[in-house]
C-alpha positions as semicolon CSV with decimal commas, in nm:
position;residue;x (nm);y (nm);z (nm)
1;X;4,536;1,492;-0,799
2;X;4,613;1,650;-0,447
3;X;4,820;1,907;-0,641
4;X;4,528;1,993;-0,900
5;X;4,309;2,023;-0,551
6;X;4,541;2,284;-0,422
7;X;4,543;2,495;-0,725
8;X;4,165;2,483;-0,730
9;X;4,150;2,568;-0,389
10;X;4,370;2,922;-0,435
11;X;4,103;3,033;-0,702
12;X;3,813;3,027;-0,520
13;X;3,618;3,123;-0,798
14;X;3,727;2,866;-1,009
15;X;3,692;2,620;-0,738
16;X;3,320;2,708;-0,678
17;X;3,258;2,622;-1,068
18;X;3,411;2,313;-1,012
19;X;3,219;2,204;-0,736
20;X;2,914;2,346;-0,951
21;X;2,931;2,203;-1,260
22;X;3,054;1,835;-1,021
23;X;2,727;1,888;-0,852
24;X;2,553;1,876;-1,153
25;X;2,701;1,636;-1,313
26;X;2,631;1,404;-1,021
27;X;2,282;1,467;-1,098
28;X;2,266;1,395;-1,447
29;X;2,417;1,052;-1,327
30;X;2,175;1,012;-1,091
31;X;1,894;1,077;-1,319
32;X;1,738;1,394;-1,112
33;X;1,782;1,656;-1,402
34;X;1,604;1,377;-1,650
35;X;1,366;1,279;-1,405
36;X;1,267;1,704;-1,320
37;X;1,251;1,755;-1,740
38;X;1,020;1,418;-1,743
39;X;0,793;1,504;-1,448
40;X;0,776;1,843;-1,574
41;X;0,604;1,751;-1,874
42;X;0,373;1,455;-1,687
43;X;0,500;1,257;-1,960
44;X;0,524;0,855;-1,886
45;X;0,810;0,628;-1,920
46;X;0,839;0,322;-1,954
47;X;1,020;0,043;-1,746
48;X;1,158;-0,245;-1,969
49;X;1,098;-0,619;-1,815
50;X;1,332;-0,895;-1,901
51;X;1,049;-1,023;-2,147
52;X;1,107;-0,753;-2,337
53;X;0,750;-0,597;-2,227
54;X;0,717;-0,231;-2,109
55;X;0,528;-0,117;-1,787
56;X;0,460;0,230;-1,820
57;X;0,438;0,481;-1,490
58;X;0,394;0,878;-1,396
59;X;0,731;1,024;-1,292
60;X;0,544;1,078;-0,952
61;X;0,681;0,941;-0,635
62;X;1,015;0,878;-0,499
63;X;1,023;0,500;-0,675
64;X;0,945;0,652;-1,006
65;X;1,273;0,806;-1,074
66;X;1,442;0,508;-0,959
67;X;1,256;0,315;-1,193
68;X;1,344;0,572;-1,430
69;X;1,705;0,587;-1,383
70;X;1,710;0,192;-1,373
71;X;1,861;0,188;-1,025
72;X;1,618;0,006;-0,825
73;X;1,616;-0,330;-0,697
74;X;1,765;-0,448;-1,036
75;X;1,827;-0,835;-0,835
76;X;1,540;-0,845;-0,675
77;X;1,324;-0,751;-0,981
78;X;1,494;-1,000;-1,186
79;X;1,456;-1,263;-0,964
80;X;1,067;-1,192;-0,926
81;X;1,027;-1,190;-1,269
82;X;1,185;-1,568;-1,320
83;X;0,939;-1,716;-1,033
84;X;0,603;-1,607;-1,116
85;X;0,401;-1,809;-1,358
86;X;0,110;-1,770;-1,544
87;X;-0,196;-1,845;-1,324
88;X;-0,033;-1,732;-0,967
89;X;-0,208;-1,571;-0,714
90;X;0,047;-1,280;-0,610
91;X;0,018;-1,029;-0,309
92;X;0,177;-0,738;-0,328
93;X;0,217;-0,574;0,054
94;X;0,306;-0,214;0,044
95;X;0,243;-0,212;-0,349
96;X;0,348;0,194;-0,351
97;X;0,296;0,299;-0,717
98;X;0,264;-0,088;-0,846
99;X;0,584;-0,166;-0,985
100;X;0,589;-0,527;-0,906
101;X;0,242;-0,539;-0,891
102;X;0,214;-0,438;-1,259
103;X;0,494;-0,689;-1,333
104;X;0,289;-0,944;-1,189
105;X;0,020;-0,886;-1,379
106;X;0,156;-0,919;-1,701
107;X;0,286;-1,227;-1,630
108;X;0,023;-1,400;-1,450
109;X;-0,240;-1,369;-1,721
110;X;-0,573;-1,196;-1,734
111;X;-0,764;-1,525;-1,548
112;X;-0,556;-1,467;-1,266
113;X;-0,503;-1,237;-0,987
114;X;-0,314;-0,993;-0,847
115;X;-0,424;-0,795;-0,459
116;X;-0,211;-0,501;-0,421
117;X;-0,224;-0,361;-0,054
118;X;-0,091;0,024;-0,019
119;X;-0,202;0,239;0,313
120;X;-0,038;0,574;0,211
121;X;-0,360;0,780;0,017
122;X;-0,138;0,956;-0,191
123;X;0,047;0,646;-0,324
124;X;-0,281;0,434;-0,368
125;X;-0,355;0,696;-0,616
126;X;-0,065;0,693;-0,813
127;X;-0,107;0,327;-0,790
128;X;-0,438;0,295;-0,944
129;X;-0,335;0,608;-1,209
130;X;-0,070;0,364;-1,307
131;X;-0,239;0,062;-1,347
132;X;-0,555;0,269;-1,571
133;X;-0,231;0,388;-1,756
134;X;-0,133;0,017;-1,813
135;X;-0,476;-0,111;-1,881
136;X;-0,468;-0,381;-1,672
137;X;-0,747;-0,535;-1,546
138;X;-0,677;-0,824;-1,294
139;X;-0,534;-0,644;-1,050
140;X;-0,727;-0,536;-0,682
141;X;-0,629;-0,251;-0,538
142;X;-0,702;-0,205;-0,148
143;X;-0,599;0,111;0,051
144;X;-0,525;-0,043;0,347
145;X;-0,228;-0,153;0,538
146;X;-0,159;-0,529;0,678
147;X;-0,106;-0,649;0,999
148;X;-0,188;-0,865;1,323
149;X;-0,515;-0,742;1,328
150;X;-0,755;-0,495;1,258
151;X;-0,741;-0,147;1,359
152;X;-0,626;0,162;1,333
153;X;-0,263;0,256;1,291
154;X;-0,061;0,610;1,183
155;X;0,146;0,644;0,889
156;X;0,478;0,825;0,938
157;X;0,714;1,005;0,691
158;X;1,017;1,164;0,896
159;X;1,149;1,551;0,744
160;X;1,396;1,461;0,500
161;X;1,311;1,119;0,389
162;X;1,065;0,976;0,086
163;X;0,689;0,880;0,032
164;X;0,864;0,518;-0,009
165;X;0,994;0,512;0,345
166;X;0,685;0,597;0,523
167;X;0,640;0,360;0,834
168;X;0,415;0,235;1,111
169;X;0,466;0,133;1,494
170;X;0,266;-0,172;1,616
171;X;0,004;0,000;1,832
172;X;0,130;0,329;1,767
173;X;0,367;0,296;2,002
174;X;0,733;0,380;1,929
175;X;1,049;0,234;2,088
176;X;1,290;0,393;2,274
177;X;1,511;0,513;1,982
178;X;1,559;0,891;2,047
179;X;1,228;0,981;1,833
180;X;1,234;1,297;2,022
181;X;1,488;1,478;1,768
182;X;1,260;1,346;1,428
183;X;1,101;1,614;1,297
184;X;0,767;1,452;1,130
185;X;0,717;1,596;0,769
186;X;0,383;1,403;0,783
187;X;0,155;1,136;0,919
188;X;-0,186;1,000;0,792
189;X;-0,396;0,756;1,000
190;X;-0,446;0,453;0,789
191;X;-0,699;0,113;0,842
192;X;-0,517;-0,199;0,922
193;X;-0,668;-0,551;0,844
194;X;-0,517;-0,881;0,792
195;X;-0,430;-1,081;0,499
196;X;-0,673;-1,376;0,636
197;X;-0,961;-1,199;0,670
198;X;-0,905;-0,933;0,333
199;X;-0,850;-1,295;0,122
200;X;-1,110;-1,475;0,291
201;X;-1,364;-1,183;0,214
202;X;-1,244;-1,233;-0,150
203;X;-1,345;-1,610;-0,153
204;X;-0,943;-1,643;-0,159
205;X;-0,829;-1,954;0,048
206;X;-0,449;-1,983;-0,115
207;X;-0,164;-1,781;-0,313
208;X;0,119;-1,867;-0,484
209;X;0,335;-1,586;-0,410
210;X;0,367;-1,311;-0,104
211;X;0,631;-0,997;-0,189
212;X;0,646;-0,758;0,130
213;X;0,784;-0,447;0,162
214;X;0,639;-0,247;0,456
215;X;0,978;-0,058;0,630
216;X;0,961;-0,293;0,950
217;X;0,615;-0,396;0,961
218;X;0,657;-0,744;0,813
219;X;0,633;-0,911;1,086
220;X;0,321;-0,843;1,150
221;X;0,162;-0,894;0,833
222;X;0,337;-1,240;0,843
223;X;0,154;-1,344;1,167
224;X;-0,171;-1,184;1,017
225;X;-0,149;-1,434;0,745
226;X;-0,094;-1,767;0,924
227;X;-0,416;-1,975;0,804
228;X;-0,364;-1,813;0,401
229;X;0,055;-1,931;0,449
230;X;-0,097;-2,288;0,628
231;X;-0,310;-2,310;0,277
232;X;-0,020;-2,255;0,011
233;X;0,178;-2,438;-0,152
């Protein structure tokens, strides 16, 4: 192999195809070339659960070409899918563009319900575009964040990273972790409210099931939720 490098590297020119047509087929592997061609023509895909039922999405956001190449969460989605029941109450915190929200819902049945929380405006879009998509109809959506309590907090997505790893400080305020070299690609200020009082509001005094996934924030939503946790099972 370290002989076949050293050839390469004498012909430049052949060693720039090489690296090239690598570089490309890295991202066939990867899905990115499939995933352009797909989002190019706004067609949807589908996402197969282990039922055998298909959740259909956009190829819009970050998580949709995961989704579409198969390479996301592929444990944790499997594991999900085994513990729900029909009739659960499931809350989905930081829903993004509803995969397990969507998965919940077709296995919960129509009678009961699923609350899908997602701050980020542009993601709570894709969300509900999704779920129309899906026809699904016992699903609330809520563009808000949770937390400890209500406010007012600012969404964060660093230069170089993904709508799915947008993130919030408690109070805003960061900690000392060098944030002076992040270059912000962009920030939204988003309403904060806790699972207590959004359930309560809903005439919701248990659930069956809580799935989180908020870049940091959790523990915040957890102590936001301590009378709804004190009520379930």
């Amino acid at each position: 192999m370290s002989f076949i490098k050293l050839i390469l590297k004498k012909n430049k020119y052949v060693y720039n195809v090489c690296l090239f047509l690598y570089s490309i087929y890295e991202k066939l592997v990867d899905a990115t070339i499939p995933f352009s061609f797909q989002k190019l023509t706004k067609r949807p895909f589908t996402f197969k659960m282990i039922n055998g039922e298909g959740v259909n999405f956009y190829p819009e956001g970050q998580l949709a070409k995961r989704i579409f190449s198969n390479s996301f969460e592929n444990f944790q989605l499997n594991a999900f899918q085994q513990i729900l029941k029909p009739g659960m109450v499931v809350v989905d915190a930081g829903a993004n563009i509803g995969l397990y929200t969507m998965i919940a819902s077709k296995i919960i049945s129509t009678e009961a319900k699923v609350f899908a929380f997602e701050p980020s405006i542009e993601s709570f879009n894709r969300l509900n575009s999704n779920i129309k998509l899906n026809n699904l109809n016992n699903i609330i959506s809520i563009n808000e964040g949770l937390g400890e309590e209500a406010s007012n907090l600012i969404l964060r997505q660093d230069e170089g990273y993904g709508d799915a790893e947008r993130y919030l400080f408690s109070d805003n305020e960061a900690p000392d972790i060098g944030l002076e070299d992040i270059v912000l690609k962009k920030e939204e200020e988003i309403v904060i409210n806790t699972l207590d009082n959004n359930l309560l509001k809903r005439n919701i005094n248990k659930i069956d099931f809580l799935k989180i996934d908020t870049e940091g924030f959790e523990y915040y939503i957890l102590k936001g939720a301590e009378e709804i946790l004190k009520n379930s099972p």
